mmCIF file of C-alpha atoms and ligand atoms in Angstrom:
data_model
loop_
_atom_site.group_PDB
_atom_site.id
_atom_site.type_symbol
_atom_site.label_atom_id
_atom_site.label_comp_id
_atom_site.label_asym_id
_atom_site.label_seq_id
_atom_site.Cartn_x
_atom_site.Cartn_y
_atom_site.Cartn_z
ATOM 1 C CA MET A 1 0.000 -0.028 0.023
ATOM 2 C CA SER A 2 1.101 3.392 -0.976
ATOM 3 C CA ILE A 3 0.199 7.137 -1.242
ATOM 4 C CA GLU A 4 -0.130 8.596 -4.857
ATOM 5 C CA ILE A 5 0.810 11.908 -6.126
ATOM 6 C CA ASP A 6 -0.835 13.543 -9.291
ATOM 7 C CA VAL A 7 -0.193 16.682 -11.118
ATOM 8 C CA LEU A 8 -3.036 17.304 -13.097
ATOM 9 C CA ASN A 9 -4.266 20.413 -15.302
ATOM 10 C CA GLY A 10 -5.731 23.024 -13.023
ATOM 11 C CA ASP A 11 -9.226 23.207 -14.816
ATOM 12 C CA ALA A 12 -9.716 19.522 -15.933
ATOM 13 C CA SER A 13 -9.269 18.768 -12.122
ATOM 14 C CA TRP A 14 -11.313 21.458 -10.553
ATOM 15 C CA GLN A 15 -14.066 19.394 -9.474
ATOM 16 C CA THR A 16 -11.739 17.155 -7.322
ATOM 17 C CA ALA A 17 -10.328 20.111 -5.767
ATOM 18 C CA GLU A 18 -13.852 21.573 -5.015
ATOM 19 C CA GLY A 19 -14.448 18.404 -2.840
ATOM 20 C CA VAL A 20 -11.622 19.442 -0.738
ATOM 21 C CA PHE A 21 -11.976 22.897 -0.647
ATOM 22 C CA ASP A 22 -15.766 22.184 0.512
ATOM 23 C CA GLU A 23 -14.774 20.135 3.156
ATOM 24 C CA VAL A 24 -11.960 22.224 4.372
ATOM 25 C CA TRP A 25 -13.326 25.591 4.014
ATOM 26 C CA PRO A 26 -17.044 25.323 4.160
ATOM 27 C CA PRO A 27 -18.998 28.739 3.923
ATOM 28 C CA GLN A 28 -19.525 29.273 7.722
ATOM 29 C CA VAL A 29 -15.518 28.895 7.937
ATOM 30 C CA LEU A 30 -14.631 30.729 4.900
ATOM 31 C CA GLU A 31 -16.932 33.966 5.904
ATOM 32 C CA LYS A 32 -14.853 34.391 9.110
ATOM 33 C CA LEU A 33 -11.228 34.171 7.394
ATOM 34 C CA PRO A 34 -9.332 37.241 6.391
ATOM 35 C CA TRP A 35 -9.141 36.133 2.733
ATOM 36 C CA GLY A 36 -12.831 35.296 2.652
ATOM 37 C CA ASN A 37 -13.738 37.505 0.261
ATOM 38 C CA VAL A 38 -10.958 37.836 -1.785
ATOM 39 C CA VAL A 39 -11.340 36.808 -5.417
ATOM 40 C CA PHE A 40 -8.402 34.407 -6.455
ATOM 41 C CA ALA A 41 -6.872 33.070 -9.567
ATOM 42 C CA HIS A 42 -7.546 29.644 -10.964
ATOM 43 C CA ALA A 43 -4.577 27.118 -10.416
ATOM 44 C CA ASP A 44 -2.747 25.954 -13.524
ATOM 45 C CA LEU A 45 -1.844 23.015 -12.133
ATOM 46 C CA ARG A 46 -3.203 21.002 -9.176
ATOM 47 C CA VAL A 47 -0.911 18.436 -6.701
ATOM 48 C CA PHE A 48 -3.169 15.872 -5.168
ATOM 49 C CA VAL A 49 -2.016 13.182 -2.570
ATOM 50 C CA ARG A 50 -4.300 10.270 -2.578
ATOM 51 C CA ALA A 51 -3.895 7.964 0.631
ATOM 52 C CA GLU A 52 -3.587 4.496 0.699
ATOM 53 C CA SER A 53 -7.678 4.208 0.894
ATOM 54 C CA GLY A 54 -7.296 5.798 -2.438
ATOM 55 C CA ASP A 55 -9.263 8.940 -1.090
ATOM 56 C CA VAL A 56 -7.855 12.203 -2.216
ATOM 57 C CA ALA A 57 -6.339 13.691 1.059
ATOM 58 C CA CYS A 58 -4.680 16.899 0.050
ATOM 59 C CA HIS A 59 -4.572 19.664 -2.466
ATOM 60 C CA VAL A 60 -2.085 22.142 -3.582
ATOM 61 C CA GLY A 61 -2.536 24.609 -6.621
ATOM 62 C CA ILE A 62 0.207 25.530 -8.709
ATOM 63 C CA PHE A 63 0.374 28.968 -10.434
ATOM 64 C CA ARG A 64 2.536 30.576 -13.133
ATOM 65 C CA ARG A 65 2.525 34.225 -13.426
ATOM 66 C CA GLU A 66 4.660 37.136 -14.782
ATOM 67 C CA VAL A 67 4.954 39.410 -12.228
ATOM 68 C CA THR A 68 7.113 42.393 -11.502
ATOM 69 C CA TRP A 69 9.471 42.731 -8.901
ATOM 70 C CA ASN A 70 10.784 46.315 -8.063
ATOM 71 C CA GLY A 71 9.584 46.963 -11.726
ATOM 72 C CA ARG A 72 11.599 44.216 -13.198
ATOM 73 C CA LYS A 73 9.480 41.286 -14.872
ATOM 74 C CA MET A 74 9.834 38.014 -13.438
ATOM 75 C CA ARG A 75 8.283 34.703 -13.676
ATOM 76 C CA ALA A 76 6.870 33.373 -10.343
ATOM 77 C CA GLY A 77 5.239 30.250 -9.311
ATOM 78 C CA GLY A 78 2.528 30.341 -7.156
ATOM 79 C CA ILE A 79 1.350 27.920 -4.618
ATOM 80 C CA GLY A 80 -1.966 28.266 -3.292
ATOM 81 C CA GLY A 81 -5.295 26.351 -2.028
ATOM 82 C CA VAL A 82 -3.135 24.084 0.364
ATOM 83 C CA ALA A 83 -5.582 22.019 1.909
ATOM 84 C CA THR A 84 -5.657 18.634 3.820
ATOM 85 C CA ARG A 85 -8.916 17.049 4.591
ATOM 86 C CA GLU A 86 -9.253 16.835 8.454
ATOM 87 C CA ALA A 87 -9.224 12.965 8.682
ATOM 88 C CA PHE A 88 -5.964 12.777 6.859
ATOM 89 C CA ARG A 89 -3.844 15.589 8.611
ATOM 90 C CA ARG A 90 -0.369 15.207 10.413
ATOM 91 C CA ARG A 91 0.668 12.439 8.142
ATOM 92 C CA GLY A 92 2.984 14.749 6.171
ATOM 93 C CA TYR A 93 0.594 14.938 2.992
ATOM 94 C CA ALA A 94 0.639 18.668 2.822
ATOM 95 C CA SER A 95 4.486 18.731 3.290
ATOM 96 C CA ILE A 96 4.696 16.188 0.383
ATOM 97 C CA ALA A 97 2.113 17.822 -1.838
ATOM 98 C CA VAL A 98 4.224 21.215 -1.222
ATOM 99 C CA ASP A 99 7.415 19.657 -1.993
ATOM 100 C CA ALA A 100 5.965 18.266 -5.124
ATOM 101 C CA ALA A 101 4.829 21.444 -6.192
ATOM 102 C CA VAL A 102 8.262 23.113 -5.591
ATOM 103 C CA GLN A 103 9.810 20.412 -7.713
ATOM 104 C CA THR A 104 7.360 20.646 -10.468
ATOM 105 C CA MET A 105 8.620 24.621 -10.574
ATOM 106 C CA LYS A 106 12.170 23.617 -10.487
ATOM 107 C CA HIS A 107 11.762 21.330 -13.227
ATOM 108 C CA GLU A 108 10.300 23.835 -15.378
ATOM 109 C CA GLY A 109 13.642 25.634 -15.353
ATOM 110 C CA SER A 110 12.137 29.101 -16.108
ATOM 111 C CA ILE A 111 10.639 30.175 -12.470
ATOM 112 C CA ASP A 112 12.586 32.869 -10.728
ATOM 113 C CA PHE A 113 11.023 32.458 -7.412
ATOM 114 C CA ALA A 114 8.029 30.589 -5.947
ATOM 115 C CA LEU A 115 5.528 32.880 -3.787
ATOM 116 C CA LEU A 116 2.395 31.952 -1.255
ATOM 117 C CA PHE A 117 0.266 33.634 1.082
ATOM 118 C CA CYS A 118 -0.569 32.246 4.295
ATOM 119 C CA GLU A 119 -2.172 33.183 7.497
ATOM 120 C CA GLN A 120 -0.040 33.666 10.733
ATOM 121 C CA HIS A 121 -0.740 30.525 12.302
ATOM 122 C CA ASN A 122 0.376 28.458 9.092
ATOM 123 C CA ALA A 123 3.539 30.398 8.912
ATOM 124 C CA PRO A 124 5.620 27.975 11.054
ATOM 125 C CA PHE A 125 4.578 25.096 8.659
ATOM 126 C CA TYR A 126 6.224 26.828 5.521
ATOM 127 C CA GLN A 127 9.135 28.450 7.453
ATOM 128 C CA GLY A 128 9.872 25.069 8.692
ATOM 129 C CA ARG A 129 10.157 23.855 4.976
ATOM 130 C CA GLY A 130 12.448 26.617 3.482
ATOM 131 C CA TRP A 131 10.174 29.395 2.663
ATOM 132 C CA LYS A 132 10.960 32.875 3.982
ATOM 133 C CA PRO A 133 8.813 35.922 4.666
ATOM 134 C CA PHE A 134 8.781 38.654 2.164
ATOM 135 C CA ASP A 135 8.643 41.783 3.989
ATOM 136 C CA GLY A 136 8.009 44.212 1.098
ATOM 137 C CA GLU A 137 4.431 45.273 -0.562
ATOM 138 C CA ILE A 138 2.435 43.058 -2.822
ATOM 139 C CA TYR A 139 -0.100 44.446 -5.293
ATOM 140 C CA ALA A 140 -2.353 42.396 -7.045
ATOM 141 C CA GLU A 141 -5.770 42.881 -9.088
ATOM 142 C CA GLN A 142 -9.410 42.448 -7.723
ATOM 143 C CA PRO A 143 -12.672 43.231 -9.037
ATOM 144 C CA SER A 144 -12.594 46.589 -7.654
ATOM 145 C CA GLY A 145 -9.114 47.454 -9.130
ATOM 146 C CA ARG A 146 -5.471 47.043 -8.526
ATOM 147 C CA ALA A 147 -4.618 47.382 -4.896
ATOM 148 C CA ARG A 148 -2.248 46.615 -2.129
ATOM 149 C CA PHE A 149 -2.681 42.919 -0.943
ATOM 150 C CA THR A 150 -2.459 42.609 2.702
ATOM 151 C CA ALA A 151 -5.198 40.120 3.580
ATOM 152 C CA ILE A 152 -2.565 37.399 3.994
ATOM 153 C CA ALA A 153 1.392 37.348 4.252
ATOM 154 C CA PRO A 154 3.528 36.623 1.404
ATOM 155 C CA TYR A 155 6.507 34.057 1.873
ATOM 156 C CA VAL A 156 9.252 33.340 -0.860
ATOM 157 C CA TYR A 157 10.749 30.025 -1.866
ATOM 158 C CA ASP A 158 14.236 31.035 -3.525
ATOM 159 C CA LEU A 159 14.927 29.486 -6.707
ATOM 160 C CA LYS A 160 17.033 31.866 -9.244
ATOM 161 C CA ARG A 161 16.062 35.037 -7.081
ATOM 162 C CA ALA A 162 15.535 35.632 -3.334
ATOM 163 C CA PRO A 163 13.189 38.532 -3.150
ATOM 164 C CA ARG A 164 12.724 39.794 0.507
ATOM 165 C CA GLN A 165 11.968 43.266 0.165
ATOM 166 C CA GLY A 166 10.534 45.899 -2.379
ATOM 167 C CA ILE A 167 7.316 45.809 -4.548
ATOM 168 C CA ILE A 168 6.042 42.538 -6.120
ATOM 169 C CA ASP A 169 3.076 43.272 -8.453
ATOM 170 C CA LEU A 170 1.132 40.168 -9.220
ATOM 171 C CA CYS A 171 0.134 41.582 -12.462
ATOM 172 C CA GLY A 172 -3.289 39.666 -12.077
ATOM 173 C CA LEU A 173 -5.334 38.214 -9.361
ATOM 174 C CA PRO A 174 -3.642 36.886 -6.419
ATOM 175 C CA TRP A 175 -3.329 33.064 -5.464
HETATM 176 C C1 COA B 201 -2.204 23.324 7.087
HETATM 177 C C2 COA B 201 -2.298 21.972 6.754
HETATM 178 C C3 COA B 201 -2.335 22.087 5.085
HETATM 179 C C4 COA B 201 -1.558 20.901 6.983
HETATM 180 O O1 COA B 201 -1.634 19.760 6.297
HETATM 181 P P1 COA B 201 -1.029 18.445 6.821
HETATM 182 O O2 COA B 201 -1.077 17.438 5.728
HETATM 183 O O3 COA B 201 -1.561 18.043 8.427
HETATM 184 O O4 COA B 201 0.609 18.756 6.942
HETATM 185 P P2 COA B 201 1.836 17.668 7.401
HETATM 186 O O5 COA B 201 1.334 16.549 7.810
HETATM 187 O O6 COA B 201 2.675 17.801 6.200
HETATM 188 O O7 COA B 201 2.324 18.540 8.185
HETATM 189 C C5 COA B 201 1.444 19.157 9.473
HETATM 190 C C6 COA B 201 2.400 18.947 10.959
HETATM 191 O O8 COA B 201 2.167 17.571 11.143
HETATM 192 C C7 COA B 201 3.318 17.117 11.539
HETATM 193 N N1 COA B 201 3.500 15.512 10.975
HETATM 194 C C8 COA B 201 3.388 15.179 9.803
HETATM 195 N N2 COA B 201 3.488 13.632 9.906
HETATM 196 C C9 COA B 201 3.177 13.578 11.021
HETATM 197 C C10 COA B 201 2.965 12.067 11.715
HETATM 198 N N3 COA B 201 2.830 11.112 11.099
HETATM 199 N N4 COA B 201 2.779 12.082 12.856
HETATM 200 C C11 COA B 201 2.313 13.368 13.805
HETATM 201 N N5 COA B 201 2.860 14.562 13.421
HETATM 202 C C12 COA B 201 2.992 14.414 11.970
HETATM 203 C C13 COA B 201 4.382 17.803 10.685
HETATM 204 O O9 COA B 201 5.590 17.714 11.213
HETATM 205 C C14 COA B 201 3.944 19.197 10.933
HETATM 206 O O10 COA B 201 4.119 19.837 11.857
HETATM 207 P P3 COA B 201 5.480 21.061 11.758
HETATM 208 O O11 COA B 201 4.648 21.972 10.976
HETATM 209 O O12 COA B 201 5.528 21.220 13.256
HETATM 210 O O13 COA B 201 6.528 20.427 11.410
HETATM 211 C C15 COA B 201 -3.429 21.718 7.247
HETATM 212 O O14 COA B 201 -3.561 21.659 8.418
HETATM 213 C C16 COA B 201 -5.239 22.120 6.596
HETATM 214 O O15 COA B 201 -5.449 21.812 5.573
HETATM 215 N N6 COA B 201 -5.376 23.031 7.277
HETATM 216 C C17 COA B 201 -6.629 23.907 6.868
HETATM 217 C C18 COA B 201 -6.511 24.795 5.729
HETATM 218 C C19 COA B 201 -5.366 25.740 5.786
HETATM 219 O O16 COA B 201 -4.996 26.565 6.618
HETATM 220 N N7 COA B 201 -4.586 25.803 4.763
HETATM 221 C C20 COA B 201 -3.373 26.363 4.658
HETATM 222 C C21 COA B 201 -3.559 27.724 3.677
HETATM 223 S S1 COA B 201 -1.999 28.467 3.668
#
C-alpha cells in the first residue's frame, strides 16, 4: 500500500479540488477568514495526494505568472489552496504536496522564485520547509481594481532569485 501523487491540469481537475475545498473551507468557516472575500486566480496545475485508501487527502494549486519585482519582470511560481482533509492531517501529506509543487517549478527551469500567501498560524509550517517571509509590499488585481494586497502574508521560496523586500506586483489576481 502506498500513497499516490498526481500533478494534473488545473481546470480539468477542478471538481476534485472543489470537493476538498468544500470540506476544508465550508461557507461558515470561509466567511470568518481574513481572505474569505478575496477573488483568487484559478490554478494552472494541481497536486493531489491520495491516501492508501484511494481517497483524495490533500490539494495544492500551482500558479505561473509574469510578475514584477521592483519594476523588473520576473516569472513567479505560485502555490495556493493548500488543504488537507481533516481526517488525513499530520501524516505529512501537505509537506509532500508542497514539495511536489516546488519540484514541478524547479523542473520547469524558467521560474525565478515561488510565492505563497498564508495566515500567521500556518507560517511556521512553511518556514520549517524553507519558505522565507517577504517583507515588502504586494499589489494584486481585484474586481474593484489594482490594490495593495495585505489580507494574508507573503512567503518566498528561493529559486533563481531571493526577493525579501521591495514591491511585487502580481499583475493579476492573487493566489
Ligand atoms: C495546514 C495543513 C495544510 C497541513 O496539512 P497536513 O497534511 O496536516 O501537513 P503535514 O502533515 O505535512 O504537516 C503538519 C504537521 O504535522 C506533522 N506531522 C507530519 N506527519 C506526522 C505524523 N506522522 N505524526 C505526527 N505529526 C506529523 C508535521 O511535522 C507538521 O508539523 P510541523 O509544521 O510542526 O513540522 C492542514 O492543517 C490544513 O489543511 N489546514 C486547513 C487549511 C489551511 O489552513 N491551509 C493552509 C493555507 S496556507
